[in-house]
């Protein structure tokens, strides 16, 4: 396995509005939609932290203050404290370390309507290492980040993308001639691979494949050209992966968490759960 460099930054794209999940995201950026009372963004950061990565760069957009405020108030959210309003400066006296995380977070305003590629381009001056991680702020998975780093090192290419098997949201049918031999109502994994996010890139990607156009989307020309150039490795992930795209996704992920069946929770629980 590759040696973990805790200084390798993890860039998280969390500027989206979540238009398909308005029931819970109308007043929040999509990355702040909660699973078990904590933002999906927090779950993603805990996964990377479990593997030793501690530096995060958040590409902010829609209602960015909600994300900033959550982390500014992080200790008050999680810890017991006593607050005296009688005198002094009303500074809370905290009684435990429940909120301590070995995290350094850079909050970068990358525009309200910028494409994903434009957001990434705009934080390039914060990337001070030869490589960096990148993912979206709305997908949870039990991706082995050590394996991702190994796949990137072994591939020797500019970029590595984690490939996942998508889950069908429709009834799957097995058909022979004109007769349906089997019908599965519940979502099942379908064959083939799609991008699950959880990328790793060489820093050169930022200058050689991205530009300053407002509507530049990472998933269009940049990754397409990287693939055409033979510079994109796939890290095959056969485990759990899910995106928080719809209200049904929100319900299912919260049911998994409350039922103790959250495969993406690879870290040890510390402190009280809320």
CSV table of C-alpha atoms in Angstrom, one decimal:
chain,number,residue,atom,x,y,z
A,1,UNK,CA,0.0,0.0,0.0
A,2,UNK,CA,1.2,3.6,-0.7
A,3,UNK,CA,2.5,5.6,2.2
A,4,UNK,CA,-0.2,8.0,3.4
A,5,UNK,CA,0.7,11.6,3.0
A,6,UNK,CA,-1.7,13.4,5.4
A,7,UNK,CA,-0.9,16.7,3.7
A,8,UNK,CA,-2.5,15.6,0.4
A,9,UNK,CA,-5.5,17.8,0.2
A,10,UNK,CA,-9.0,16.5,-0.4
A,11,UNK,CA,-11.1,18.8,-2.6
A,12,UNK,CA,-14.9,18.4,-2.1
A,13,UNK,CA,-17.3,20.0,-4.6
A,14,UNK,CA,-20.2,21.2,-2.4
A,15,UNK,CA,-21.7,24.2,-4.2
A,16,UNK,CA,-24.8,22.5,-5.5
A,17,UNK,CA,-28.4,23.4,-4.8
A,18,UNK,CA,-29.9,19.9,-4.8
A,19,UNK,CA,-32.8,20.8,-7.1
A,20,UNK,CA,-34.1,17.2,-7.1
A,21,UNK,CA,-34.3,17.0,-3.4
A,22,UNK,CA,-36.1,20.2,-2.6
A,23,UNK,CA,-38.1,18.6,0.2
A,24,UNK,CA,-35.0,18.8,2.5
A,25,UNK,CA,-32.6,21.0,0.7
A,26,UNK,CA,-34.6,24.1,-0.3
A,27,UNK,CA,-33.1,26.1,2.6
A,28,UNK,CA,-29.7,24.3,2.6
A,29,UNK,CA,-26.9,23.5,0.1
A,30,UNK,CA,-27.0,19.9,-1.0
A,31,UNK,CA,-23.9,19.0,1.0
A,32,UNK,CA,-25.7,20.0,4.2
A,33,UNK,CA,-28.6,17.6,3.8
A,34,UNK,CA,-28.3,15.3,6.8
A,35,UNK,CA,-27.9,11.6,7.4
A,36,UNK,CA,-28.6,10.8,11.0
A,37,UNK,CA,-28.5,14.4,12.0
A,38,UNK,CA,-25.1,15.2,10.5
A,39,UNK,CA,-24.5,16.6,7.0
A,40,UNK,CA,-23.6,14.2,4.2
A,41,UNK,CA,-20.5,16.4,3.8
A,42,UNK,CA,-19.4,15.4,7.3
A,43,UNK,CA,-19.8,11.7,6.5
A,44,UNK,CA,-17.6,12.1,3.5
A,45,UNK,CA,-14.9,13.9,5.5
A,46,UNK,CA,-15.0,11.2,8.2
A,47,UNK,CA,-14.3,8.5,5.5
A,48,UNK,CA,-11.1,10.3,4.3
A,49,UNK,CA,-10.1,11.1,7.9
A,50,UNK,CA,-10.3,7.4,8.7
A,51,UNK,CA,-7.6,6.8,6.1
A,52,UNK,CA,-5.4,9.6,7.5
A,53,UNK,CA,-6.2,12.5,5.3
A,54,UNK,CA,-6.7,15.7,7.3
A,55,UNK,CA,-6.6,18.7,4.9
A,56,UNK,CA,-9.9,19.6,3.1
A,57,UNK,CA,-10.7,22.2,0.6
A,58,UNK,CA,-14.4,22.9,0.2
A,59,UNK,CA,-15.6,24.4,-3.1
A,60,UNK,CA,-18.5,26.5,-2.0
A,61,UNK,CA,-21.4,28.0,-3.9
A,62,UNK,CA,-25.1,28.0,-3.1
A,63,UNK,CA,-25.7,29.2,0.5
A,64,UNK,CA,-22.1,28.8,1.4
A,65,UNK,CA,-22.6,30.4,4.8
A,66,UNK,CA,-24.6,27.4,6.0
A,67,UNK,CA,-21.5,25.2,5.5
A,68,UNK,CA,-19.1,27.8,7.1
A,69,UNK,CA,-21.5,28.2,10.1
A,70,UNK,CA,-21.7,24.5,10.7
A,71,UNK,CA,-18.0,24.2,11.2
A,72,UNK,CA,-17.6,27.5,13.1
A,73,UNK,CA,-20.1,26.2,15.6
A,74,UNK,CA,-18.9,22.6,15.4
A,75,UNK,CA,-17.7,22.3,19.0
A,76,UNK,CA,-20.9,23.8,20.4
A,77,UNK,CA,-22.9,21.3,18.3
A,78,UNK,CA,-21.2,18.2,19.7
A,79,UNK,CA,-19.9,19.0,23.1
A,80,UNK,CA,-21.3,19.6,26.6
A,81,UNK,CA,-20.6,23.1,27.8
A,82,UNK,CA,-21.5,25.6,30.5
A,83,UNK,CA,-22.4,29.2,29.6
A,84,UNK,CA,-22.5,31.9,32.1
A,85,UNK,CA,-24.6,34.9,31.0
A,86,UNK,CA,-24.1,36.8,34.3
A,87,UNK,CA,-20.7,38.4,33.7
A,88,UNK,CA,-17.6,38.3,31.6
A,89,UNK,CA,-17.5,37.7,27.9
A,90,UNK,CA,-20.0,34.8,27.9
A,91,UNK,CA,-17.4,32.4,26.6
A,92,UNK,CA,-18.6,28.7,26.8
A,93,UNK,CA,-16.7,26.4,29.1
A,94,UNK,CA,-16.5,23.0,27.3
A,95,UNK,CA,-16.4,19.8,29.2
A,96,UNK,CA,-15.2,17.2,26.7
A,97,UNK,CA,-13.3,16.7,23.5
A,98,UNK,CA,-16.2,15.2,21.5
A,99,UNK,CA,-15.8,17.7,18.7
A,100,UNK,CA,-12.0,17.4,18.3
A,101,UNK,CA,-11.0,16.4,14.7
A,102,UNK,CA,-7.6,16.5,13.2
A,103,UNK,CA,-8.9,18.5,10.3
A,104,UNK,CA,-7.7,21.7,8.5
A,105,UNK,CA,-10.5,23.1,6.3
A,106,UNK,CA,-10.2,25.7,3.7
A,107,UNK,CA,-13.5,27.3,2.7
A,108,UNK,CA,-13.3,28.6,-0.9
A,109,UNK,CA,-16.0,30.7,-2.5
A,110,UNK,CA,-16.1,29.4,-6.1
A,111,UNK,CA,-19.2,31.1,-7.4
A,112,UNK,CA,-22.9,30.6,-7.3
A,113,UNK,CA,-23.4,29.2,-10.8
A,114,UNK,CA,-19.9,27.9,-11.7
A,115,UNK,CA,-19.5,24.4,-13.3
A,116,UNK,CA,-17.6,21.7,-11.4
A,117,UNK,CA,-14.5,22.2,-13.5
A,118,UNK,CA,-14.6,25.9,-13.0
A,119,UNK,CA,-14.8,25.4,-9.2
A,120,UNK,CA,-11.9,23.1,-9.2
A,121,UNK,CA,-9.8,25.5,-11.4
A,122,UNK,CA,-10.5,28.4,-8.9
A,123,UNK,CA,-8.9,26.6,-6.0
A,124,UNK,CA,-5.7,25.6,-7.7
A,125,UNK,CA,-3.6,28.0,-5.7
A,126,UNK,CA,-4.6,26.1,-2.6
A,127,UNK,CA,-3.1,22.8,-4.0
A,128,UNK,CA,0.5,22.9,-2.7
A,129,UNK,CA,1.3,19.2,-3.2
A,130,UNK,CA,2.1,17.1,-6.3
A,131,UNK,CA,-1.2,15.2,-6.0
A,132,UNK,CA,-4.7,15.8,-4.6
A,133,UNK,CA,-8.0,13.9,-4.0
A,134,UNK,CA,-11.3,15.1,-5.3
A,135,UNK,CA,-14.9,14.0,-4.7
A,136,UNK,CA,-18.5,15.3,-4.8
A,137,UNK,CA,-20.3,16.5,-1.7
A,138,UNK,CA,-23.3,14.3,-2.1
A,139,UNK,CA,-22.1,10.7,-2.4
A,140,UNK,CA,-21.3,8.2,0.4
A,141,UNK,CA,-19.4,5.0,-0.1
A,142,UNK,CA,-17.2,2.5,1.6
A,143,UNK,CA,-14.4,3.3,-0.9
A,144,UNK,CA,-11.0,2.1,0.3
A,145,UNK,CA,-9.0,5.3,-0.1
A,146,UNK,CA,-5.8,3.4,0.4
A,147,UNK,CA,-6.7,1.3,-2.6
A,148,UNK,CA,-7.6,4.4,-4.6
A,149,UNK,CA,-4.1,5.9,-3.9
A,150,UNK,CA,-2.5,2.5,-4.8
A,151,UNK,CA,-4.5,2.4,-8.1
A,152,UNK,CA,-3.3,5.9,-8.9
A,153,UNK,CA,0.3,5.1,-8.1
A,154,UNK,CA,0.2,1.8,-10.0
A,155,UNK,CA,-1.5,3.4,-13.0
A,156,UNK,CA,1.1,6.1,-13.4
A,157,UNK,CA,-1.4,8.4,-15.1
A,158,UNK,CA,-2.6,12.0,-14.5
A,159,UNK,CA,-6.0,11.0,-13.1
A,160,UNK,CA,-7.8,8.1,-11.4
A,161,UNK,CA,-11.6,7.8,-11.1
A,162,UNK,CA,-13.5,5.3,-8.9
A,163,UNK,CA,-15.8,3.2,-11.0
A,164,UNK,CA,-19.0,1.9,-9.3
A,165,UNK,CA,-21.9,-0.2,-10.4
A,166,UNK,CA,-25.0,2.0,-10.5
A,167,UNK,CA,-28.2,0.9,-8.8
A,168,UNK,CA,-31.3,0.7,-11.0
A,169,UNK,CA,-34.2,2.8,-9.8
A,170,UNK,CA,-36.6,0.8,-11.9
A,171,UNK,CA,-37.9,-2.7,-11.8
A,172,UNK,CA,-35.4,-5.1,-13.4
A,173,UNK,CA,-36.7,-7.7,-15.9
A,174,UNK,CA,-35.2,-10.8,-17.2
A,175,UNK,CA,-36.6,-11.3,-20.7
A,176,UNK,CA,-36.5,-14.3,-23.1
A,177,UNK,CA,-38.0,-13.7,-26.5
A,178,UNK,CA,-41.2,-11.8,-25.7
A,179,UNK,CA,-41.8,-13.3,-22.3
A,180,UNK,CA,-40.7,-11.8,-18.9
A,181,UNK,CA,-39.1,-14.7,-16.9
A,182,UNK,CA,-38.3,-12.7,-13.8
A,183,UNK,CA,-39.2,-9.3,-12.4
A,184,UNK,CA,-37.4,-7.7,-9.5
A,185,UNK,CA,-39.3,-4.8,-7.9
A,186,UNK,CA,-36.5,-3.7,-5.6
A,187,UNK,CA,-33.5,-1.7,-7.0
A,188,UNK,CA,-30.6,-4.0,-8.0
A,189,UNK,CA,-27.1,-3.4,-9.2
A,190,UNK,CA,-26.8,-3.3,-13.0
A,191,UNK,CA,-23.8,-4.3,-15.1
A,192,UNK,CA,-21.2,-1.8,-16.3
A,193,UNK,CA,-19.4,1.0,-14.6
A,194,UNK,CA,-20.2,4.7,-13.9
A,195,UNK,CA,-18.1,7.4,-12.2
A,196,UNK,CA,-18.6,7.3,-8.5
A,197,UNK,CA,-16.4,10.3,-7.9
A,198,UNK,CA,-13.6,9.7,-5.4
A,199,UNK,CA,-10.8,10.8,-7.8
A,200,UNK,CA,-7.1,11.3,-7.4
A,201,UNK,CA,-5.2,13.6,-9.7
A,202,UNK,CA,-1.7,14.9,-10.4
A,203,UNK,CA,-1.5,18.6,-9.9
A,204,UNK,CA,-0.8,19.2,-13.6
A,205,UNK,CA,-4.4,18.3,-14.3
A,206,UNK,CA,-5.4,21.7,-13.0
A,207,UNK,CA,-3.4,23.7,-15.6
A,208,UNK,CA,-3.4,21.3,-18.5
A,209,UNK,CA,-7.0,20.2,-18.7
A,210,UNK,CA,-9.0,23.0,-17.0
A,211,UNK,CA,-9.6,26.6,-18.1
A,212,UNK,CA,-11.3,29.7,-16.6
A,213,UNK,CA,-14.7,29.3,-18.4
A,214,UNK,CA,-17.6,29.7,-15.9
A,215,UNK,CA,-19.6,26.9,-17.4
A,216,UNK,CA,-16.7,24.3,-17.5
A,217,UNK,CA,-17.9,21.0,-16.2
A,218,UNK,CA,-15.4,18.5,-15.0
A,219,UNK,CA,-17.5,15.6,-16.4
A,220,UNK,CA,-17.5,16.9,-20.0
A,221,UNK,CA,-14.4,18.0,-21.9
A,222,UNK,CA,-11.7,17.7,-19.1
A,223,UNK,CA,-12.4,14.1,-18.2
A,224,UNK,CA,-13.3,13.2,-21.8
A,225,UNK,CA,-10.0,14.5,-23.0
A,226,UNK,CA,-8.1,12.9,-20.2
A,227,UNK,CA,-9.6,9.6,-21.2
A,228,UNK,CA,-8.8,10.2,-24.9
A,229,UNK,CA,-5.2,10.9,-24.0
A,230,UNK,CA,-5.0,7.5,-22.2
A,231,UNK,CA,-4.4,9.3,-18.9
A,232,UNK,CA,-7.4,8.2,-16.8
A,233,UNK,CA,-7.1,5.1,-14.6
A,234,UNK,CA,-10.1,3.3,-13.1
A,235,UNK,CA,-10.2,2.2,-9.5
A,236,UNK,CA,-12.9,-0.5,-9.5
A,237,UNK,CA,-15.1,-0.4,-6.4
A,238,UNK,CA,-17.4,-3.4,-5.9
A,239,UNK,CA,-18.7,-2.2,-2.5
A,240,UNK,CA,-21.4,0.2,-1.4
A,241,UNK,CA,-21.9,3.5,-3.1
A,242,UNK,CA,-25.0,5.9,-3.1
A,243,UNK,CA,-25.7,9.4,-4.1
A,244,UNK,CA,-28.0,11.8,-2.3
A,245,UNK,CA,-30.0,12.8,-5.4
A,246,UNK,CA,-33.7,12.5,-4.5
A,247,UNK,CA,-35.9,12.5,-1.5
A,248,UNK,CA,-36.1,8.7,-1.7
A,249,UNK,CA,-32.3,8.5,-1.5
A,250,UNK,CA,-32.5,10.7,1.6
A,251,UNK,CA,-35.0,8.4,3.2
A,252,UNK,CA,-33.1,5.2,2.4
A,253,UNK,CA,-29.7,6.5,3.6
A,254,UNK,CA,-31.3,7.7,6.9
A,255,UNK,CA,-33.0,4.4,7.3
A,256,UNK,CA,-29.7,2.6,6.9
A,257,UNK,CA,-28.0,4.9,9.4
A,258,UNK,CA,-30.7,4.6,12.1
A,259,UNK,CA,-30.9,0.8,11.5
A,260,UNK,CA,-27.1,0.4,12.1
A,261,UNK,CA,-26.7,-0.7,8.4
A,262,UNK,CA,-24.5,2.1,7.0
A,263,UNK,CA,-21.6,0.5,5.1
A,264,UNK,CA,-19.9,3.8,4.6
A,265,UNK,CA,-19.4,4.2,8.3
A,266,UNK,CA,-15.9,2.7,8.5
A,267,UNK,CA,-14.7,5.0,11.3
A,268,UNK,CA,-15.0,4.2,15.0
A,269,UNK,CA,-17.9,6.1,16.7
A,270,UNK,CA,-16.6,8.7,19.1
A,271,UNK,CA,-18.7,10.8,21.4
A,272,UNK,CA,-22.5,11.0,21.5
A,273,UNK,CA,-24.6,10.4,18.4
A,274,UNK,CA,-27.1,13.1,17.5
